[in-house]
Tab-separated table of C-alpha atoms in Angstrom:
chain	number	residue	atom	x	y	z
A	87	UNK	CA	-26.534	35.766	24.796
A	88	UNK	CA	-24.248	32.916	24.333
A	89	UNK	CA	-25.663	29.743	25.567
A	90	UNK	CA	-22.783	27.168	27.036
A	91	UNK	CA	-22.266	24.015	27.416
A	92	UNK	CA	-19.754	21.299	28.280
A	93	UNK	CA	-17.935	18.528	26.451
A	94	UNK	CA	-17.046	16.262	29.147
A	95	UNK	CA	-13.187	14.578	28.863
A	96	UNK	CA	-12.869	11.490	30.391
A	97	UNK	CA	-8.863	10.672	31.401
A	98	UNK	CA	-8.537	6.783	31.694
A	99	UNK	CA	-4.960	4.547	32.630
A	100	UNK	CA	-5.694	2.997	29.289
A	101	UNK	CA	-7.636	4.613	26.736
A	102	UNK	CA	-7.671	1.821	24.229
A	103	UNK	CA	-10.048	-0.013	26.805
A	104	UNK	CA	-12.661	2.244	26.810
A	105	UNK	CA	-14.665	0.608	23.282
A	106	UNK	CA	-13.821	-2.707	24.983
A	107	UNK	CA	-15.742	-1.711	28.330
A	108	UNK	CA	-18.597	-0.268	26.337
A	109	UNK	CA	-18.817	-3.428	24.436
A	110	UNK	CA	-18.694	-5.594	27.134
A	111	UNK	CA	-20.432	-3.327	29.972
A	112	UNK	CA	-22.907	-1.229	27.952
A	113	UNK	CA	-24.999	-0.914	30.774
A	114	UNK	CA	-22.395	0.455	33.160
A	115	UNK	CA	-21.300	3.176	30.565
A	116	UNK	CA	-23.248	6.430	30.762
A	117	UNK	CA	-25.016	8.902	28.258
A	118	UNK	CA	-22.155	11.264	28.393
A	119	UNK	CA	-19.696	8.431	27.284
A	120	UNK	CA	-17.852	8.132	30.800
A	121	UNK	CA	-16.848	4.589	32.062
A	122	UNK	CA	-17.736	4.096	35.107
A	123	UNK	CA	-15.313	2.937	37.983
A	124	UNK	CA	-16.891	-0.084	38.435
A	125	UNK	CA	-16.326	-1.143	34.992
A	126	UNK	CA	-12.823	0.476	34.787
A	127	UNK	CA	-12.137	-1.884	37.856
A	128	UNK	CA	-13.367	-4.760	35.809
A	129	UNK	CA	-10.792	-4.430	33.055
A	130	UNK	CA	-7.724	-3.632	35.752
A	131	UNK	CA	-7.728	-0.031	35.443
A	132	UNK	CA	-8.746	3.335	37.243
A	133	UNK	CA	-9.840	6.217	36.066
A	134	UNK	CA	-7.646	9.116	36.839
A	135	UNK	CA	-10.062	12.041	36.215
A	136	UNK	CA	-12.524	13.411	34.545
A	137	UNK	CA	-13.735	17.021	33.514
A	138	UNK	CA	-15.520	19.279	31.406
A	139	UNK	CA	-14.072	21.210	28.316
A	140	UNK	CA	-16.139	24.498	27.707
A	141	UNK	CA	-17.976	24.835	24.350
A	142	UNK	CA	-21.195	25.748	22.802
A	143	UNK	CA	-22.304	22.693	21.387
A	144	UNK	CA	-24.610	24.380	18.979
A	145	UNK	CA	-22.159	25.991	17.209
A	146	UNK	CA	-18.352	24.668	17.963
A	147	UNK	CA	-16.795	20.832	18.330
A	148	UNK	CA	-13.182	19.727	19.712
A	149	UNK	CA	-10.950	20.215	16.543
A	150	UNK	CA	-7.592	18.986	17.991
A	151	UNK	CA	-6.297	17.872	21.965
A	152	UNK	CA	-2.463	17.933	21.872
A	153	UNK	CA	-0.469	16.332	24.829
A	154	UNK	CA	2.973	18.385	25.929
A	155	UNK	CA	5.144	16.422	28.357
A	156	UNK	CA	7.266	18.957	30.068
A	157	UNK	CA	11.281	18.657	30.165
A	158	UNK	CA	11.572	21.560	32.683
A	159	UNK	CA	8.626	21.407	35.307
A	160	UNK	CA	8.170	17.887	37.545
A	161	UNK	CA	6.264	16.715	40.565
A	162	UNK	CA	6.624	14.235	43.055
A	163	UNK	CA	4.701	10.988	43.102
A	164	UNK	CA	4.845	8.203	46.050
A	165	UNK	CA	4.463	4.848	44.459
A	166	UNK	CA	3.633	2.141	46.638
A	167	UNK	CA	4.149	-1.152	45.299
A	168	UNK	CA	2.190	-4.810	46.669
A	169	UNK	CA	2.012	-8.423	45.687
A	170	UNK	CA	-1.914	-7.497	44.640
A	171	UNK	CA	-1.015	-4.266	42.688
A	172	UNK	CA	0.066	-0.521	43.042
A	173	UNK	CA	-1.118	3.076	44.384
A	174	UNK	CA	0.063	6.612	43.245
A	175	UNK	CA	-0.246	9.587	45.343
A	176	UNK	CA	0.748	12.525	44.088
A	177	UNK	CA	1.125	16.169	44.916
A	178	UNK	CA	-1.450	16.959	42.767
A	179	UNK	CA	-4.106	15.155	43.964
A	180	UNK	CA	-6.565	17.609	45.147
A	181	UNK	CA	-9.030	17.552	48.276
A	182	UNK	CA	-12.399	17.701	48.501
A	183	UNK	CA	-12.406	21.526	48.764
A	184	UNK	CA	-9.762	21.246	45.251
A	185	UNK	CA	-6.681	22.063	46.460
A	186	UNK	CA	-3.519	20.152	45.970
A	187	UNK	CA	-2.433	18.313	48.563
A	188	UNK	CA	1.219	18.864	48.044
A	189	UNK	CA	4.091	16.680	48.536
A	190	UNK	CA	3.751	16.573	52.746
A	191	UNK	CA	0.031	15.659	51.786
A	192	UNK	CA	0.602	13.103	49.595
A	193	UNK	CA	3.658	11.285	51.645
A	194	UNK	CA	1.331	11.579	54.253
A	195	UNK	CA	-1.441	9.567	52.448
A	196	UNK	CA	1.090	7.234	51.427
A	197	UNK	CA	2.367	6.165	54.340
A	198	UNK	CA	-0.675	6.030	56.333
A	199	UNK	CA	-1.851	3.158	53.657
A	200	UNK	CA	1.295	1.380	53.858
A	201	UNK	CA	0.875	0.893	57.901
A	202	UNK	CA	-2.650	-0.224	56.474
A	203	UNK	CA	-1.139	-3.032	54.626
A	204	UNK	CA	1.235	-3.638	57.081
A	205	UNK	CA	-1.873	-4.072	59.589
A	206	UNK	CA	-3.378	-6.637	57.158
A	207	UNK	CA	0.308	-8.350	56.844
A	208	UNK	CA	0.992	-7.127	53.257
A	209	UNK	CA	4.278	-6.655	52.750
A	210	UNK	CA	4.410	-2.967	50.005
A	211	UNK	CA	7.359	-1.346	48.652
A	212	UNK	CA	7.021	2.719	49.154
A	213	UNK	CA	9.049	4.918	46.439
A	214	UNK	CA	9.345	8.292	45.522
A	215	UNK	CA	9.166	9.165	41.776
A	216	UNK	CA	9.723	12.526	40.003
A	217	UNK	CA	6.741	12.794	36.938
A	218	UNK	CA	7.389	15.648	34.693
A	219	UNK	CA	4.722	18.115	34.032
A	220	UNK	CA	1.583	17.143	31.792
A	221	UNK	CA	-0.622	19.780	30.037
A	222	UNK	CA	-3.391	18.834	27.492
A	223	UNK	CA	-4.476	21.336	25.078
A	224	UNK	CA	-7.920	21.446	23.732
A	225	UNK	CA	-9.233	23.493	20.576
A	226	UNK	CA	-12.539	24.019	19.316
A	227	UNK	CA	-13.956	24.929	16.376
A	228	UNK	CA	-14.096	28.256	17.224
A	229	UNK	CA	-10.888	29.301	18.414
A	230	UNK	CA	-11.131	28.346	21.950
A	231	UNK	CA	-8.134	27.040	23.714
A	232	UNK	CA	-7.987	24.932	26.749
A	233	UNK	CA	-5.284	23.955	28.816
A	234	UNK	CA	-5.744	21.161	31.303
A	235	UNK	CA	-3.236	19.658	34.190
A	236	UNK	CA	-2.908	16.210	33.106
A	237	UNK	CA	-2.281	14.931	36.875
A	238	UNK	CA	-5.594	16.157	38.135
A	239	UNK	CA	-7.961	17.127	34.854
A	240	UNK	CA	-8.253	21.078	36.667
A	241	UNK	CA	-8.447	23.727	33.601
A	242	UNK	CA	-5.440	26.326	34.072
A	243	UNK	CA	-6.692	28.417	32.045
A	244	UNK	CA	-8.548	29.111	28.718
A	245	UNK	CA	-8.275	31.464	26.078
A	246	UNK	CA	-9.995	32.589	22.710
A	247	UNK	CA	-7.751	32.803	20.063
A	248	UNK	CA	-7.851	34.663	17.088
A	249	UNK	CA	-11.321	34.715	14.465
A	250	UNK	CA	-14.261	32.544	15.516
A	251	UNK	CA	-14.983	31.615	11.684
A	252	UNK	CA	-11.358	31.767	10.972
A	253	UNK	CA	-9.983	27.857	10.567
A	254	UNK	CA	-7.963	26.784	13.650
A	255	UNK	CA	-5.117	24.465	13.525
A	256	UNK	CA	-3.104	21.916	16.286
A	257	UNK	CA	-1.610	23.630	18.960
A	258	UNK	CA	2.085	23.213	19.870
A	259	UNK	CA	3.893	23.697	22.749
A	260	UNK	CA	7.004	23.935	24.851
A	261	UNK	CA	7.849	24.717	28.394
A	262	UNK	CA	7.382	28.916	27.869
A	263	UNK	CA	4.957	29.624	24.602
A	264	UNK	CA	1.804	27.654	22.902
A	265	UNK	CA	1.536	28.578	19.270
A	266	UNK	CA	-1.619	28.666	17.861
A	267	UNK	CA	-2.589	29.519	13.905
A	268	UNK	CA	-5.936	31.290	13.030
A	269	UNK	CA	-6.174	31.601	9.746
A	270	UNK	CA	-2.969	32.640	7.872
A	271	UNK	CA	-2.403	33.922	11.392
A	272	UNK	CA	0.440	32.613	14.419
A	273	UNK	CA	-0.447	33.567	17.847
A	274	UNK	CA	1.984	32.878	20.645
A	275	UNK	CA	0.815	32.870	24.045
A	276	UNK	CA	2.114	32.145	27.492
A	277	UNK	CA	2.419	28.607	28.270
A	278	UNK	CA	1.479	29.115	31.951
A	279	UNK	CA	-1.155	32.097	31.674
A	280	UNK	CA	-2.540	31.696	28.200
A	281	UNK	CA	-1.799	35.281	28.094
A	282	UNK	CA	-1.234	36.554	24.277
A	283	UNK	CA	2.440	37.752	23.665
A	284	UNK	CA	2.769	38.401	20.124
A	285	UNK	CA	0.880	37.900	16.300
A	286	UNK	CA	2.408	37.508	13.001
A	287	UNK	CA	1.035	36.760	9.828
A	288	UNK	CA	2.201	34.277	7.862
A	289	UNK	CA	4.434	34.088	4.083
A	290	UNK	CA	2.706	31.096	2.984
A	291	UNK	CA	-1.013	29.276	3.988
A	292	UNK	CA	-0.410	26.969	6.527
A	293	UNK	CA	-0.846	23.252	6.033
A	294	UNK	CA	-0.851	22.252	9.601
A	295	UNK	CA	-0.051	22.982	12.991
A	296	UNK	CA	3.145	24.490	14.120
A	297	UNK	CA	5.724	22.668	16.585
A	298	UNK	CA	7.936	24.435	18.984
A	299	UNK	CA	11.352	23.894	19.670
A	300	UNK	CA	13.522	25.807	22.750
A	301	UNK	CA	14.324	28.766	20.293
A	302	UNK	CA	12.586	28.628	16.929
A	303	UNK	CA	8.973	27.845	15.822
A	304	UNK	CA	8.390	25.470	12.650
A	305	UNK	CA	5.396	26.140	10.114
A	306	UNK	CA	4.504	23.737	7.621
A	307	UNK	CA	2.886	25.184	4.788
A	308	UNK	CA	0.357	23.647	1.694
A	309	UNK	CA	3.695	25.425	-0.685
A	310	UNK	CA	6.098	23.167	0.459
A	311	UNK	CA	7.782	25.635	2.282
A	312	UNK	CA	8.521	25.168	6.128
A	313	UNK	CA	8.480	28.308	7.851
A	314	UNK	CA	10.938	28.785	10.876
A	315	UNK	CA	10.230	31.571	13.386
A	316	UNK	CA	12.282	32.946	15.896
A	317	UNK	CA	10.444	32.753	19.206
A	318	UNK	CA	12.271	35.868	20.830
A	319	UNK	CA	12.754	37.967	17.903
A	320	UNK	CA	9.555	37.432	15.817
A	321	UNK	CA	9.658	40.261	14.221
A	322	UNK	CA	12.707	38.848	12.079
A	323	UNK	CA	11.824	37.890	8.646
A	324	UNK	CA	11.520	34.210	8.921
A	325	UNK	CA	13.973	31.458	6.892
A	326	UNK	CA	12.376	28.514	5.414
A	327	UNK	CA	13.180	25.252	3.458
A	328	UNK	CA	11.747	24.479	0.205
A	329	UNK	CA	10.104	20.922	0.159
A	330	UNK	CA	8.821	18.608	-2.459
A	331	UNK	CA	5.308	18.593	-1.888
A	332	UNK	CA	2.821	20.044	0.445
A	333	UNK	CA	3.167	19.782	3.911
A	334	UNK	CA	0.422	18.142	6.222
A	335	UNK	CA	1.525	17.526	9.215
A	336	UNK	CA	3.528	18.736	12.395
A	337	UNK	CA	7.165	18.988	12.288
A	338	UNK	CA	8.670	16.598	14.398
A	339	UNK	CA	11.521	17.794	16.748
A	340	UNK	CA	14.307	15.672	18.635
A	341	UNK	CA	17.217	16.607	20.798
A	342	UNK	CA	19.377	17.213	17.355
A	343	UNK	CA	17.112	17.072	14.347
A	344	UNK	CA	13.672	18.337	13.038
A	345	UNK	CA	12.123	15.996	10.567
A	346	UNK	CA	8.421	16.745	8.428
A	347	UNK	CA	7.198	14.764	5.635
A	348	UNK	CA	5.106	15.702	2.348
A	349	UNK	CA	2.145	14.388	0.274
A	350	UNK	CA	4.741	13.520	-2.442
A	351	UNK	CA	6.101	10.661	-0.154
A	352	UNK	CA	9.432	12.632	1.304
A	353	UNK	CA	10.583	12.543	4.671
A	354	UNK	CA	12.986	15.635	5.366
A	355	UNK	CA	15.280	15.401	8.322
A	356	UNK	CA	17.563	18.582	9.224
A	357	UNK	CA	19.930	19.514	11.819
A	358	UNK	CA	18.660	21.800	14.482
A	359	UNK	CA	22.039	23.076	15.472
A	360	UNK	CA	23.270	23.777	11.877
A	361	UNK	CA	21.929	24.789	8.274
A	362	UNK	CA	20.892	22.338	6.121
A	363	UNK	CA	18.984	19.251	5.231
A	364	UNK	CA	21.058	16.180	6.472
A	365	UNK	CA	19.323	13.784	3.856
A	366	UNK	CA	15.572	12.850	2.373
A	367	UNK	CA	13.726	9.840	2.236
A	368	UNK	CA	12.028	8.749	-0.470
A	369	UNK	CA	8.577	6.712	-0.269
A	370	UNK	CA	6.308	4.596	-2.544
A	371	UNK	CA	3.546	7.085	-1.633
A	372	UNK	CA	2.254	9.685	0.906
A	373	UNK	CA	3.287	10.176	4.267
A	374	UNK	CA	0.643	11.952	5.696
A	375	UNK	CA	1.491	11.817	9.361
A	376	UNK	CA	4.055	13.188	11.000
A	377	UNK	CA	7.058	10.988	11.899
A	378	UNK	CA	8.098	9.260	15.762
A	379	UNK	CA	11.209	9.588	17.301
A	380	UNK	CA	12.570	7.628	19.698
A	381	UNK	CA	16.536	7.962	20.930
A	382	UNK	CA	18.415	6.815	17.678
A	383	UNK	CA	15.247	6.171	15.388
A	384	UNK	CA	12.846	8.282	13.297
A	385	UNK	CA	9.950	6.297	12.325
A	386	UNK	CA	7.343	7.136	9.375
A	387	UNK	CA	4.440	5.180	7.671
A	388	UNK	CA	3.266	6.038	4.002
A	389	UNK	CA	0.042	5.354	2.727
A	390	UNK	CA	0.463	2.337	1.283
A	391	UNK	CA	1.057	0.309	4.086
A	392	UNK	CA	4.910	0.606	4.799
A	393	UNK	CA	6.543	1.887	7.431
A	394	UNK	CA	9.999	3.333	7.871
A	395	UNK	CA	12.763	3.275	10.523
A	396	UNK	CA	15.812	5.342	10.331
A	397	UNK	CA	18.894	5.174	12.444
């Protein structure tokens, strides 16, 4: 029988601080690697959650954790503001029996600390925010796939996908599918279920993970070649673009373009609405990360220490 164990995931407001509290508060950091709240509190943060990602430590690590920010699904958070700092409550907060205390529940908790305050003559600002939806996936070794809630750290669901000795890659993601490859194998599930919808197997071995736009699904591939999928009609033979160099890394997809670079130093950067590759760039060396967008800019960094902005 399968012994299990746990891998426990620690979610803090700043992640960076974490080797800073160790350093600093050794002694208030635990076996497992959580920070405590006292010494969160100590560097000005709080830690939002914590929980345990299901693996058999004797045979199976995390491989890859991807983070999908939702532009579809959102929930309400109550912000409430004060001269000495700031509280969320959310919708997603759970009770102590785990259930979410929705948004009456959370305006509710809200307001009932804000007459607090006001008791204690602090003056605090109450607003309501809308926070899209958060989901972090989590692969193992082995094929497992784990999808958290990113508000609360409660698993959704988890699902084994594909051959255990078969080489997993990143997950991607979009507000319907997750696309996972085993192997020379791409697996699409459903994004809220984990459910499996469809297989295919792939032209080319893949160099990395796949990234998932609203209607097509992007393969980058050790031949250069990036793969494009439709998501509703897989069974079409898929198109491709022919790349100098092998490709490493995610696609990366804005509102109008999808960009991946190569080992040979190239940036590519097409048009998602029309055929074609809108123009390369050229670097001194490898780009072996995918590239950043933000609105206007695509940034990339090559190996030798440059980095790249492009309007």
């Amino acid at each position: 029988m399968l012994r299990s164990h746990s891998l426990t995931l620690a979610c803090c407001l700043w992640l960076g601080a974490v080797g800073a509290a160790t350093a600093q508060y050794g002694s208030s950091v635990s076996q497992n690697g959580i920070v405590s709240p006292l010494t969160a509190g100590r560097l000005g943060l709080s830690r939002a959650w914590y929980t345990q990602v299901q693996l058999d430590r004797s045979q199976a690590r995390v491989a890859h954790m991807t983070q999908y920010v939702s532009k579809q699904r959102f929930h309400t958070v109550f912000e409430l503001t004060y001269p000495d700092g700031k509280e969320l409550f959310s919708e997603r907060q759970v009770d102590r029996f785990g259930d979410e205390i929705g948004v009456a529940g959370a305006e509710k908790l809200a307001k009932a600390r804000k007459q607090e305050l006001k008791d204690a003559d602090v003056d605090a600002d109450l607003k309501t925010l809308s926070i899209p939806e958060i989901t972090f996936y989590v692969q193992t070794t082995q094929g497992t796939l784990q999808a958290l809630d990113g508000a609360t750290g409660r698993t959704k669901w988890i699902a084994q996908v594909g051959d255990r000795n078969h080489p997993t890659l990143q997950p991607g993601a979009n507000d319907k599918y997750v696309g996972v490859i085993n192997g020379s194998q791409l697996y699409m599930l459903d994004q809220e279920t984990g459910k499996p919808l469809w297989s295919r197997r792939l032209d080319a071995s893949p160099g990395a993970g796949p990234t998932l736009g609203e209607e097509q699904i992007y393969v980058p591939t050790i031949t250069g070649k990036l793969e494009v999928y439709d998501l509703e009609k897989h069974n079409k033979p898929p198109w491709f673009y022919q790349s100098t160099g092998r490709l490493l890394a995610p696609p990366t997809i804005s509102e109008k373009s999808v960009s991946w670079p190569t080992d040979r130093g190239y940036l590519y950067v097409m048009s998602n609405q029309r055929v074609g590759v809108q123009f390369r760039l050229e670097a001194r060396d490898t780009i072996a990360s995918s590239s950043t967008y933000l609105p206007g800019k695509l940034f990339a960094a090559s190996a030798d220490g440059y980095a790249y902005c492009v309007h």
